[in-house]
């Protein structure tokens, strides 16, 4: 149970505990994964998991959905572990964001921080592994809810 893991203290992670927690999470997912499964990872606290899974499951179908805003490359490049975070995310086959601008911020960060290239289809190529980048707004369709009530 991850909630009772020693890295958890009063419900919050100790410093650098997120990296170890991502490793535990990736190991657990890899342990239950079956050929043909689609693995979806959600949000910022698991950004290292895609690359960790890629190491143990090189042929797995891995998606990452980032529900939170992604900062511009000017802001992102100020983070101390910026390349590690981007490389972690780029282990996914598909990385989705809430808005087009967040997907552009991510792509720009990959280019400016890591020097990676964008493919003709808009993906990011990291040593032969291409991560597709997309955006998919998720939310409530207020007009439909109003019509249905």
PDB file of N, CA and C in Angstrom, residues 38-108:
ATOM      1  N   UNK A  38      -3.236  -1.092 -22.221  1.00  0.00           N
ATOM      2  CA  UNK A  38      -2.967   0.329 -22.419  1.00  0.00           C
ATOM      3  C   UNK A  38      -2.800   0.932 -21.033  1.00  0.00           C
ATOM      4  N   UNK A  39      -1.663   1.535 -20.796  1.00  0.00           N
ATOM      5  CA  UNK A  39      -1.367   2.118 -19.488  1.00  0.00           C
ATOM      6  C   UNK A  39      -1.545   3.630 -19.579  1.00  0.00           C
ATOM      7  N   UNK A  40      -2.457   4.177 -18.766  1.00  0.00           N
ATOM      8  CA  UNK A  40      -2.671   5.621 -18.718  1.00  0.00           C
ATOM      9  C   UNK A  40      -2.169   6.150 -17.383  1.00  0.00           C
ATOM     10  N   UNK A  41      -1.347   7.158 -17.451  1.00  0.00           N
ATOM     11  CA  UNK A  41      -0.792   7.815 -16.272  1.00  0.00           C
ATOM     12  C   UNK A  41      -1.373   9.211 -16.229  1.00  0.00           C
ATOM     13  N   UNK A  42      -1.811   9.622 -15.046  1.00  0.00           N
ATOM     14  CA  UNK A  42      -2.453  10.926 -14.921  1.00  0.00           C
ATOM     15  C   UNK A  42      -1.700  11.849 -13.971  1.00  0.00           C
ATOM     16  N   UNK A  43      -1.328  12.968 -14.483  1.00  0.00           N
ATOM     17  CA  UNK A  43      -0.932  14.178 -13.778  1.00  0.00           C
ATOM     18  C   UNK A  43       0.507  14.280 -13.307  1.00  0.00           C
ATOM     19  N   UNK A  44       0.798  15.449 -12.758  1.00  0.00           N
ATOM     20  CA  UNK A  44       2.160  15.908 -12.539  1.00  0.00           C
ATOM     21  C   UNK A  44       2.956  15.121 -11.506  1.00  0.00           C
ATOM     22  N   UNK A  45       2.314  14.478 -10.574  1.00  0.00           N
ATOM     23  CA  UNK A  45       3.051  13.767  -9.534  1.00  0.00           C
ATOM     24  C   UNK A  45       3.622  12.437 -10.035  1.00  0.00           C
ATOM     25  N   UNK A  46       3.299  12.026 -11.257  1.00  0.00           N
ATOM     26  CA  UNK A  46       3.808  10.772 -11.813  1.00  0.00           C
ATOM     27  C   UNK A  46       4.569  10.994 -13.124  1.00  0.00           C
ATOM     28  N   UNK A  47       5.205  12.132 -13.282  1.00  0.00           N
ATOM     29  CA  UNK A  47       5.849  12.477 -14.549  1.00  0.00           C
ATOM     30  C   UNK A  47       7.058  11.611 -14.896  1.00  0.00           C
ATOM     31  N   UNK A  48       7.660  10.961 -13.928  1.00  0.00           N
ATOM     32  CA  UNK A  48       8.810  10.100 -14.217  1.00  0.00           C
ATOM     33  C   UNK A  48       8.385   8.681 -14.596  1.00  0.00           C
ATOM     34  N   UNK A  49       7.144   8.325 -14.316  1.00  0.00           N
ATOM     35  CA  UNK A  49       6.674   6.959 -14.519  1.00  0.00           C
ATOM     36  C   UNK A  49       6.769   6.489 -15.979  1.00  0.00           C
ATOM     37  N   UNK A  50       6.419   7.294 -16.980  1.00  0.00           N
ATOM     38  CA  UNK A  50       6.504   6.777 -18.360  1.00  0.00           C
ATOM     39  C   UNK A  50       7.886   6.242 -18.733  1.00  0.00           C
ATOM     40  N   UNK A  51       8.944   6.975 -18.406  1.00  0.00           N
ATOM     41  CA  UNK A  51      10.279   6.482 -18.772  1.00  0.00           C
ATOM     42  C   UNK A  51      10.679   5.285 -17.925  1.00  0.00           C
ATOM     43  N   UNK A  52      10.252   5.236 -16.685  1.00  0.00           N
ATOM     44  CA  UNK A  52      10.545   4.079 -15.838  1.00  0.00           C
ATOM     45  C   UNK A  52       9.849   2.838 -16.385  1.00  0.00           C
ATOM     46  N   UNK A  53       8.620   2.999 -16.841  1.00  0.00           N
ATOM     47  CA  UNK A  53       7.908   1.879 -17.462  1.00  0.00           C
ATOM     48  C   UNK A  53       8.563   1.463 -18.767  1.00  0.00           C
ATOM     49  N   UNK A  54       9.016   2.424 -19.537  1.00  0.00           N
ATOM     50  CA  UNK A  54       9.648   2.132 -20.823  1.00  0.00           C
ATOM     51  C   UNK A  54      10.891   1.268 -20.626  1.00  0.00           C
ATOM     52  N   UNK A  55      11.598   1.470 -19.517  1.00  0.00           N
ATOM     53  CA  UNK A  55      12.797   0.673 -19.239  1.00  0.00           C
ATOM     54  C   UNK A  55      12.450  -0.795 -19.021  1.00  0.00           C
ATOM     55  N   UNK A  56      11.350  -1.061 -18.322  1.00  0.00           N
ATOM     56  CA  UNK A  56      10.999  -2.453 -18.034  1.00  0.00           C
ATOM     57  C   UNK A  56      10.014  -3.045 -19.033  1.00  0.00           C
ATOM     58  N   UNK A  57       9.251  -2.202 -19.704  1.00  0.00           N
ATOM     59  CA  UNK A  57       8.254  -2.642 -20.687  1.00  0.00           C
ATOM     60  C   UNK A  57       8.448  -1.859 -21.987  1.00  0.00           C
ATOM     61  N   UNK A  58       9.505  -2.153 -22.744  1.00  0.00           N
ATOM     62  CA  UNK A  58       9.821  -1.335 -23.920  1.00  0.00           C
ATOM     63  C   UNK A  58       8.731  -1.296 -24.987  1.00  0.00           C
ATOM     64  N   UNK A  59       7.872  -2.308 -25.047  1.00  0.00           N
ATOM     65  CA  UNK A  59       6.833  -2.340 -26.077  1.00  0.00           C
ATOM     66  C   UNK A  59       5.455  -1.936 -25.560  1.00  0.00           C
ATOM     67  N   UNK A  60       5.368  -1.494 -24.313  1.00  0.00           N
ATOM     68  CA  UNK A  60       4.077  -1.140 -23.725  1.00  0.00           C
ATOM     69  C   UNK A  60       3.498   0.111 -24.376  1.00  0.00           C
ATOM     70  N   UNK A  61       2.173   0.169 -24.423  1.00  0.00           N
ATOM     71  CA  UNK A  61       1.467   1.367 -24.886  1.00  0.00           C
ATOM     72  C   UNK A  61       1.203   2.233 -23.656  1.00  0.00           C
ATOM     73  N   UNK A  62       1.904   3.371 -23.582  1.00  0.00           N
ATOM     74  CA  UNK A  62       1.838   4.231 -22.403  1.00  0.00           C
ATOM     75  C   UNK A  62       1.344   5.610 -22.803  1.00  0.00           C
ATOM     76  N   UNK A  63       0.311   6.071 -22.116  1.00  0.00           N
ATOM     77  CA  UNK A  63      -0.201   7.415 -22.318  1.00  0.00           C
ATOM     78  C   UNK A  63      -0.044   8.224 -21.046  1.00  0.00           C
ATOM     79  N   UNK A  64       0.181   9.508 -21.203  1.00  0.00           N
ATOM     80  CA  UNK A  64       0.304  10.423 -20.059  1.00  0.00           C
ATOM     81  C   UNK A  64      -0.635  11.590 -20.297  1.00  0.00           C
ATOM     82  N   UNK A  65      -1.525  11.839 -19.341  1.00  0.00           N
ATOM     83  CA  UNK A  65      -2.399  13.004 -19.435  1.00  0.00           C
ATOM     84  C   UNK A  65      -2.035  13.959 -18.312  1.00  0.00           C
ATOM     85  N   UNK A  66      -1.690  15.193 -18.674  1.00  0.00           N
ATOM     86  CA  UNK A  66      -1.315  16.215 -17.702  1.00  0.00           C
ATOM     87  C   UNK A  66      -2.509  17.161 -17.548  1.00  0.00           C
ATOM     88  N   UNK A  67      -3.162  17.087 -16.392  1.00  0.00           N
ATOM     89  CA  UNK A  67      -4.363  17.878 -16.139  1.00  0.00           C
ATOM     90  C   UNK A  67      -4.047  19.315 -15.726  1.00  0.00           C
ATOM     91  N   UNK A  68      -2.817  19.549 -15.309  1.00  0.00           N
ATOM     92  CA  UNK A  68      -2.441  20.871 -14.805  1.00  0.00           C
ATOM     93  C   UNK A  68      -1.772  21.692 -15.910  1.00  0.00           C
ATOM     94  N   UNK A  69      -1.751  23.009 -15.766  1.00  0.00           N
ATOM     95  CA  UNK A  69      -1.081  23.841 -16.772  1.00  0.00           C
ATOM     96  C   UNK A  69       0.397  23.491 -16.890  1.00  0.00           C
ATOM     97  N   UNK A  70       0.919  23.538 -18.113  1.00  0.00           N
ATOM     98  CA  UNK A  70       2.350  23.334 -18.321  1.00  0.00           C
ATOM     99  C   UNK A  70       2.958  24.700 -18.581  1.00  0.00           C
ATOM    100  N   UNK A  71       4.011  25.060 -17.839  1.00  0.00           N
ATOM    101  CA  UNK A  71       4.573  26.412 -17.969  1.00  0.00           C
ATOM    102  C   UNK A  71       5.327  26.616 -19.285  1.00  0.00           C
ATOM    103  N   UNK A  72       5.525  27.870 -19.619  1.00  0.00           N
ATOM    104  CA  UNK A  72       6.313  28.206 -20.802  1.00  0.00           C
ATOM    105  C   UNK A  72       7.741  27.706 -20.607  1.00  0.00           C
ATOM    106  N   UNK A  73       8.464  27.551 -21.708  1.00  0.00           N
ATOM    107  CA  UNK A  73       9.848  27.077 -21.610  1.00  0.00           C
ATOM    108  C   UNK A  73      10.712  28.054 -20.816  1.00  0.00           C
ATOM    109  N   UNK A  74      10.385  29.341 -20.852  1.00  0.00           N
ATOM    110  CA  UNK A  74      11.143  30.337 -20.093  1.00  0.00           C
ATOM    111  C   UNK A  74      11.043  30.077 -18.601  1.00  0.00           C
ATOM    112  N   UNK A  75       9.880  29.635 -18.145  1.00  0.00           N
ATOM    113  CA  UNK A  75       9.693  29.310 -16.734  1.00  0.00           C
ATOM    114  C   UNK A  75      10.225  27.908 -16.447  1.00  0.00           C
ATOM    115  N   UNK A  76       9.908  26.951 -17.318  1.00  0.00           N
ATOM    116  CA  UNK A  76      10.279  25.561 -17.070  1.00  0.00           C
ATOM    117  C   UNK A  76      11.793  25.379 -16.991  1.00  0.00           C
ATOM    118  N   UNK A  77      12.535  26.105 -17.799  1.00  0.00           N
ATOM    119  CA  UNK A  77      13.990  25.913 -17.805  1.00  0.00           C
ATOM    120  C   UNK A  77      14.661  26.409 -16.523  1.00  0.00           C
ATOM    121  N   UNK A  78      13.920  27.054 -15.641  1.00  0.00           N
ATOM    122  CA  UNK A  78      14.458  27.483 -14.347  1.00  0.00           C
ATOM    123  C   UNK A  78      14.417  26.368 -13.303  1.00  0.00           C
ATOM    124  N   UNK A  79      13.692  25.280 -13.581  1.00  0.00           N
ATOM    125  CA  UNK A  79      13.586  24.179 -12.625  1.00  0.00           C
ATOM    126  C   UNK A  79      14.904  23.416 -12.540  1.00  0.00           C
ATOM    127  N   UNK A  80      15.284  22.969 -11.360  1.00  0.00           N
ATOM    128  CA  UNK A  80      16.565  22.274 -11.216  1.00  0.00           C
ATOM    129  C   UNK A  80      16.616  20.903 -11.887  1.00  0.00           C
ATOM    130  N   UNK A  81      15.512  20.189 -11.994  1.00  0.00           N
ATOM    131  CA  UNK A  81      15.520  18.831 -12.566  1.00  0.00           C
ATOM    132  C   UNK A  81      14.725  18.790 -13.866  1.00  0.00           C
ATOM    133  N   UNK A  82      14.803  19.852 -14.637  1.00  0.00           N
ATOM    134  CA  UNK A  82      13.975  20.026 -15.828  1.00  0.00           C
ATOM    135  C   UNK A  82      14.170  18.925 -16.875  1.00  0.00           C
ATOM    136  N   UNK A  83      15.401  18.567 -17.177  1.00  0.00           N
ATOM    137  CA  UNK A  83      15.635  17.534 -18.202  1.00  0.00           C
ATOM    138  C   UNK A  83      15.128  16.182 -17.735  1.00  0.00           C
ATOM    139  N   UNK A  84      15.346  15.859 -16.484  1.00  0.00           N
ATOM    140  CA  UNK A  84      14.867  14.594 -15.929  1.00  0.00           C
ATOM    141  C   UNK A  84      13.339  14.497 -16.022  1.00  0.00           C
ATOM    142  N   UNK A  85      12.660  15.586 -15.757  1.00  0.00           N
ATOM    143  CA  UNK A  85      11.197  15.601 -15.836  1.00  0.00           C
ATOM    144  C   UNK A  85      10.741  15.395 -17.280  1.00  0.00           C
ATOM    145  N   UNK A  86      11.343  16.141 -18.202  1.00  0.00           N
ATOM    146  CA  UNK A  86      10.959  16.004 -19.611  1.00  0.00           C
ATOM    147  C   UNK A  86      11.248  14.601 -20.126  1.00  0.00           C
ATOM    148  N   UNK A  87      12.417  14.071 -19.808  1.00  0.00           N
ATOM    149  CA  UNK A  87      12.752  12.711 -20.237  1.00  0.00           C
ATOM    150  C   UNK A  87      11.791  11.689 -19.634  1.00  0.00           C
ATOM    151  N   UNK A  88      11.384  11.917 -18.401  1.00  0.00           N
ATOM    152  CA  UNK A  88      10.413  11.030 -17.774  1.00  0.00           C
ATOM    153  C   UNK A  88       9.100  11.013 -18.535  1.00  0.00           C
ATOM    154  N   UNK A  89       8.631  12.172 -18.887  1.00  0.00           N
ATOM    155  CA  UNK A  89       7.374  12.298 -19.630  1.00  0.00           C
ATOM    156  C   UNK A  89       7.488  11.674 -21.012  1.00  0.00           C
ATOM    157  N   UNK A  90       8.630  11.869 -21.646  1.00  0.00           N
ATOM    158  CA  UNK A  90       8.816  11.422 -23.026  1.00  0.00           C
ATOM    159  C   UNK A  90       8.930   9.906 -23.177  1.00  0.00           C
ATOM    160  N   UNK A  91       8.869   9.185 -22.081  1.00  0.00           N
ATOM    161  CA  UNK A  91       8.793   7.738 -22.153  1.00  0.00           C
ATOM    162  C   UNK A  91       7.429   7.260 -22.632  1.00  0.00           C
ATOM    163  N   UNK A  92       6.451   8.140 -22.611  1.00  0.00           N
ATOM    164  CA  UNK A  92       5.094   7.791 -23.056  1.00  0.00           C
ATOM    165  C   UNK A  92       5.021   7.769 -24.579  1.00  0.00           C
ATOM    166  N   UNK A  93       4.063   7.012 -25.093  1.00  0.00           N
ATOM    167  CA  UNK A  93       3.796   7.017 -26.533  1.00  0.00           C
ATOM    168  C   UNK A  93       2.984   8.243 -26.917  1.00  0.00           C
ATOM    169  N   UNK A  94       2.118   8.677 -25.991  1.00  0.00           N
ATOM    170  CA  UNK A  94       1.249   9.830 -26.229  1.00  0.00           C
ATOM    171  C   UNK A  94       1.197  10.664 -24.971  1.00  0.00           C
ATOM    172  N   UNK A  95       1.421  11.963 -25.116  1.00  0.00           N
ATOM    173  CA  UNK A  95       1.340  12.908 -24.003  1.00  0.00           C
ATOM    174  C   UNK A  95       0.265  13.918 -24.353  1.00  0.00           C
ATOM    175  N   UNK A  96      -0.758  13.992 -23.513  1.00  0.00           N
ATOM    176  CA  UNK A  96      -1.890  14.900 -23.765  1.00  0.00           C
ATOM    177  C   UNK A  96      -1.953  15.988 -22.710  1.00  0.00           C
ATOM    178  N   UNK A  97      -2.380  17.149 -23.157  1.00  0.00           N
ATOM    179  CA  UNK A  97      -2.553  18.304 -22.286  1.00  0.00           C
ATOM    180  C   UNK A  97      -3.970  18.829 -22.427  1.00  0.00           C
ATOM    181  N   UNK A  98      -4.386  19.677 -21.496  1.00  0.00           N
ATOM    182  CA  UNK A  98      -5.734  20.247 -21.513  1.00  0.00           C
ATOM    183  C   UNK A  98      -5.936  21.223 -22.666  1.00  0.00           C
ATOM    184  N   UNK A  99      -4.899  21.954 -23.039  1.00  0.00           N
ATOM    185  CA  UNK A  99      -5.048  22.975 -24.079  1.00  0.00           C
ATOM    186  C   UNK A  99      -3.898  22.892 -25.089  1.00  0.00           C
ATOM    187  N   UNK A 100      -4.146  23.463 -26.237  1.00  0.00           N
ATOM    188  CA  UNK A 100      -3.127  23.537 -27.276  1.00  0.00           C
ATOM    189  C   UNK A 100      -1.902  24.301 -26.771  1.00  0.00           C
ATOM    190  N   UNK A 101      -2.118  25.406 -26.057  1.00  0.00           N
ATOM    191  CA  UNK A 101      -0.974  26.207 -25.600  1.00  0.00           C
ATOM    192  C   UNK A 101      -0.096  25.421 -24.628  1.00  0.00           C
ATOM    193  N   UNK A 102      -0.673  24.586 -23.768  1.00  0.00           N
ATOM    194  CA  UNK A 102       0.146  23.772 -22.861  1.00  0.00           C
ATOM    195  C   UNK A 102       0.965  22.761 -23.647  1.00  0.00           C
ATOM    196  N   UNK A 103       0.382  22.206 -24.700  1.00  0.00           N
ATOM    197  CA  UNK A 103       1.137  21.251 -25.525  1.00  0.00           C
ATOM    198  C   UNK A 103       2.294  21.963 -26.230  1.00  0.00           C
ATOM    199  N   UNK A 104       2.068  23.193 -26.655  1.00  0.00           N
ATOM    200  CA  UNK A 104       3.139  23.977 -27.290  1.00  0.00           C
ATOM    201  C   UNK A 104       4.233  24.334 -26.285  1.00  0.00           C
ATOM    202  N   UNK A 105       3.835  24.682 -25.060  1.00  0.00           N
ATOM    203  CA  UNK A 105       4.833  24.966 -24.017  1.00  0.00           C
ATOM    204  C   UNK A 105       5.728  23.744 -23.795  1.00  0.00           C
ATOM    205  N   UNK A 106       5.107  22.557 -23.741  1.00  0.00           N
ATOM    206  CA  UNK A 106       5.865  21.328 -23.534  1.00  0.00           C
ATOM    207  C   UNK A 106       6.828  21.085 -24.693  1.00  0.00           C
ATOM    208  N   UNK A 107       6.318  21.173 -25.907  1.00  0.00           N
ATOM    209  CA  UNK A 107       7.151  20.951 -27.085  1.00  0.00           C
ATOM    210  C   UNK A 107       8.320  21.927 -27.117  1.00  0.00           C
ATOM    211  N   UNK A 108       8.037  23.181 -26.836  1.00  0.00           N
ATOM    212  CA  UNK A 108       9.088  24.197 -26.810  1.00  0.00           C
ATOM    213  C   UNK A 108      10.130  23.888 -25.737  1.00  0.00           C
TER     214      UNK A 108
END
